[in-house]
């Protein structure tokens, strides 16, 4: 996956330094280093699929066989992602998860009105997990496979962690910063 591809396009279009040229990237997509099986996912904001970029880099855009536009998450999607993403870091009983989800969703939808992409939600949750690690709310243990270390919230720090996830000030600061960098999509809502 190549995330935030609009940054690559901006640098190519402005002529500022970037290690890989459009031609070099095309070689990766079609040359001998390309996957023989699998897919390459390029993600980013609206400008990734803009007509100006398509005209500026026609050889590159010919290789993008499928274009998908993702909208905002519904309330149920936010709840589902919240639980599945955080299950890697914290364990809880079904009734605990329900309380945590409800608390987070109420604050989140009060703060944002519900307009969020999966990427922005993941970034916010990961920022708070990182903060929990810094504050010593859990332990890092040897991971399995490609994961070299795994961080888990300690049972006695669950309440502190949920307070951190539902910190109104942190949530406001995070989303205010991202709205400033956001772009409008066709509906006039923010895309981040």
Short mmCIF file of C-alpha atoms in Angstrom, two decimals:
data_model
loop_
_atom_site.label_atom_id
_atom_site.label_comp_id
_atom_site.label_asym_id
_atom_site.label_seq_id
_atom_site.Cartn_x
_atom_site.Cartn_y
_atom_site.Cartn_z
CA UNK A 1 0.00 0.00 0.00
CA UNK A 2 1.20 3.49 -0.84
CA UNK A 3 -0.58 5.85 1.53
CA UNK A 4 -1.04 9.62 1.19
CA UNK A 5 -0.13 9.48 -2.51
CA UNK A 6 -1.16 13.12 -2.95
CA UNK A 7 2.11 14.09 -1.22
CA UNK A 8 4.11 12.27 -3.91
CA UNK A 9 2.06 13.98 -6.63
CA UNK A 10 2.57 17.40 -5.02
CA UNK A 11 6.31 16.92 -4.94
CA UNK A 12 6.45 15.67 -8.52
CA UNK A 13 4.30 18.56 -9.73
CA UNK A 14 6.26 21.21 -7.81
CA UNK A 15 9.66 19.88 -8.86
CA UNK A 16 10.82 19.59 -5.25
CA UNK A 17 13.12 16.70 -4.45
CA UNK A 18 11.78 13.18 -4.25
CA UNK A 19 13.77 9.99 -4.62
CA UNK A 20 11.45 8.19 -7.07
CA UNK A 21 10.49 9.83 -10.35
CA UNK A 22 7.15 9.21 -12.11
CA UNK A 23 9.04 7.09 -14.67
CA UNK A 24 10.72 5.11 -11.92
CA UNK A 25 7.40 4.49 -10.23
CA UNK A 26 5.95 3.30 -13.56
CA UNK A 27 8.84 0.83 -13.82
CA UNK A 28 7.98 -0.52 -10.39
CA UNK A 29 4.35 -0.95 -11.42
CA UNK A 30 5.07 -2.65 -14.76
CA UNK A 31 8.68 -3.80 -14.61
CA UNK A 32 10.49 -6.83 -13.31
CA UNK A 33 10.08 -5.77 -9.67
CA UNK A 34 6.27 -5.83 -9.87
CA UNK A 35 4.37 -8.36 -7.85
CA UNK A 36 3.52 -11.46 -9.87
CA UNK A 37 0.46 -11.90 -7.69
CA UNK A 38 -1.33 -9.40 -5.52
CA UNK A 39 -2.34 -5.80 -5.76
CA UNK A 40 -0.82 -2.41 -5.12
CA UNK A 41 -3.11 0.01 -3.31
CA UNK A 42 -2.54 3.74 -3.71
CA UNK A 43 -4.53 5.87 -1.27
CA UNK A 44 -4.90 9.56 -0.67
CA UNK A 45 -7.23 12.50 -0.80
CA UNK A 46 -9.35 13.84 -3.64
CA UNK A 47 -6.43 15.33 -5.56
CA UNK A 48 -5.05 11.83 -6.20
CA UNK A 49 -7.86 11.27 -8.70
CA UNK A 50 -7.99 14.83 -10.05
CA UNK A 51 -8.07 15.40 -13.79
CA UNK A 52 -4.99 17.67 -13.56
CA UNK A 53 -2.91 14.84 -12.08
CA UNK A 54 -4.31 12.34 -14.58
CA UNK A 55 -3.19 14.63 -17.42
CA UNK A 56 0.20 15.34 -15.84
CA UNK A 57 1.01 11.62 -15.39
CA UNK A 58 -0.95 9.67 -18.04
CA UNK A 59 1.38 6.65 -18.10
CA UNK A 60 1.01 6.25 -14.37
CA UNK A 61 -2.77 6.61 -14.32
CA UNK A 62 -3.18 4.00 -17.08
CA UNK A 63 -1.91 1.47 -14.55
CA UNK A 64 -4.57 2.32 -11.98
CA UNK A 65 -7.14 -0.23 -13.09
CA UNK A 66 -9.71 0.32 -10.39
CA UNK A 67 -10.60 3.52 -8.58
CA UNK A 68 -12.68 3.43 -5.42
CA UNK A 69 -13.89 6.43 -3.50
CA UNK A 70 -14.57 5.84 0.17
CA UNK A 71 -16.94 8.08 2.04
CA UNK A 72 -17.37 8.76 5.71
CA UNK A 73 -17.96 6.03 8.26
CA UNK A 74 -21.41 5.50 9.69
CA UNK A 75 -21.87 5.29 13.47
CA UNK A 76 -21.97 1.49 13.38
CA UNK A 77 -18.79 1.38 11.29
CA UNK A 78 -16.98 3.60 13.80
CA UNK A 79 -18.09 1.29 16.65
CA UNK A 80 -16.99 -1.82 14.78
CA UNK A 81 -13.62 -0.37 13.83
CA UNK A 82 -13.10 0.97 17.38
CA UNK A 83 -13.54 -2.51 18.85
CA UNK A 84 -11.58 -4.46 16.26
CA UNK A 85 -8.67 -2.04 16.08
CA UNK A 86 -8.28 -1.65 19.84
CA UNK A 87 -8.66 -5.38 20.57
CA UNK A 88 -5.00 -5.69 19.60
CA UNK A 89 -4.07 -3.42 22.53
CA UNK A 90 -6.65 -4.03 25.25
CA UNK A 91 -8.76 -6.97 26.36
CA UNK A 92 -12.25 -6.61 27.72
CA UNK A 93 -15.46 -8.42 28.37
CA UNK A 94 -18.39 -7.78 25.99
CA UNK A 95 -20.12 -5.52 28.53
CA UNK A 96 -16.90 -3.49 29.01
CA UNK A 97 -16.56 -3.02 25.24
CA UNK A 98 -20.15 -1.83 25.04
CA UNK A 99 -19.53 0.82 27.72
CA UNK A 100 -16.27 1.93 26.06
CA UNK A 101 -17.85 2.12 22.59
CA UNK A 102 -20.85 4.07 23.85
CA UNK A 103 -18.66 6.57 25.68
CA UNK A 104 -16.34 7.05 22.71
CA UNK A 105 -19.16 7.31 20.16
CA UNK A 106 -21.10 9.87 22.18
CA UNK A 107 -18.05 12.10 22.56
CA UNK A 108 -16.90 11.56 19.00
CA UNK A 109 -20.24 12.35 17.39
CA UNK A 110 -20.63 15.39 19.67
CA UNK A 111 -17.16 16.60 18.58
CA UNK A 112 -17.20 15.80 14.88
CA UNK A 113 -20.81 15.35 13.95
CA UNK A 114 -19.82 12.02 12.45
CA UNK A 115 -17.80 13.00 9.39
CA UNK A 116 -14.72 10.79 9.55
CA UNK A 117 -12.76 8.54 7.26
CA UNK A 118 -11.30 5.25 8.40
CA UNK A 119 -7.80 6.68 8.01
CA UNK A 120 -8.48 9.63 10.34
CA UNK A 121 -10.11 7.37 12.93
CA UNK A 122 -7.15 4.98 12.84
CA UNK A 123 -4.68 7.87 13.18
CA UNK A 124 -6.50 9.25 16.22
CA UNK A 125 -6.75 5.85 17.92
CA UNK A 126 -3.09 5.08 17.19
CA UNK A 127 -2.05 8.48 18.56
CA UNK A 128 -3.84 7.67 21.81
CA UNK A 129 -2.36 4.15 21.98
CA UNK A 130 1.09 5.69 21.55
CA UNK A 131 0.34 8.18 24.32
CA UNK A 132 -0.77 5.29 26.56
CA UNK A 133 2.54 3.55 25.90
CA UNK A 134 4.47 6.74 26.75
CA UNK A 135 2.49 7.09 29.99
CA UNK A 136 3.27 3.50 30.98
CA UNK A 137 -0.31 2.17 30.81
CA UNK A 138 0.90 -1.22 29.59
CA UNK A 139 3.87 -3.28 28.55
CA UNK A 140 5.62 -4.10 25.30
CA UNK A 141 6.35 -7.77 24.86
CA UNK A 142 8.06 -9.75 22.13
CA UNK A 143 5.71 -10.12 19.19
CA UNK A 144 5.11 -12.99 16.80
CA UNK A 145 6.06 -13.23 13.14
CA UNK A 146 6.83 -9.90 11.51
CA UNK A 147 5.71 -7.97 14.61
CA UNK A 148 8.81 -7.52 16.74
CA UNK A 149 7.07 -6.01 19.77
CA UNK A 150 3.46 -5.94 20.90
CA UNK A 151 2.00 -3.35 23.29
CA UNK A 152 -0.86 -4.31 25.60
CA UNK A 153 -2.74 -2.17 28.11
CA UNK A 154 -2.42 -3.53 31.64
CA UNK A 155 -5.69 -4.59 33.29
CA UNK A 156 -5.22 -2.05 36.07
CA UNK A 157 -4.77 0.76 33.49
CA UNK A 158 -7.92 0.09 31.42
CA UNK A 159 -9.86 2.98 32.96
CA UNK A 160 -6.94 5.37 32.37
CA UNK A 161 -6.68 4.22 28.76
CA UNK A 162 -10.39 4.70 28.09
CA UNK A 163 -10.18 8.15 29.69
CA UNK A 164 -7.32 8.90 27.28
CA UNK A 165 -9.35 7.70 24.27
CA UNK A 166 -12.28 9.83 25.40
CA UNK A 167 -10.24 12.92 26.24
CA UNK A 168 -12.30 15.74 24.78
CA UNK A 169 -9.32 18.11 24.56
CA UNK A 170 -7.11 15.58 22.76
CA UNK A 171 -9.92 14.71 20.37
CA UNK A 172 -10.60 18.38 19.60
CA UNK A 173 -6.92 19.15 19.05
CA UNK A 174 -6.46 16.16 16.77
CA UNK A 175 -9.46 16.85 14.58
CA UNK A 176 -8.87 20.62 14.50
CA UNK A 177 -5.38 19.95 13.13
CA UNK A 178 -6.72 17.53 10.52
CA UNK A 179 -9.55 19.81 9.42
CA UNK A 180 -6.98 22.52 8.73
CA UNK A 181 -5.19 20.10 6.39
CA UNK A 182 -8.43 18.64 5.02
CA UNK A 183 -9.89 19.07 1.60
CA UNK A 184 -13.48 19.31 0.53
CA UNK A 185 -15.05 16.47 -1.35
CA UNK A 186 -17.97 16.85 -3.75
CA UNK A 187 -20.47 17.00 -0.90
CA UNK A 188 -18.58 19.90 0.70
CA UNK A 189 -17.57 17.79 3.67
CA UNK A 190 -14.01 17.34 4.80
CA UNK A 191 -11.90 14.46 3.46
CA UNK A 192 -8.75 13.59 5.39
#
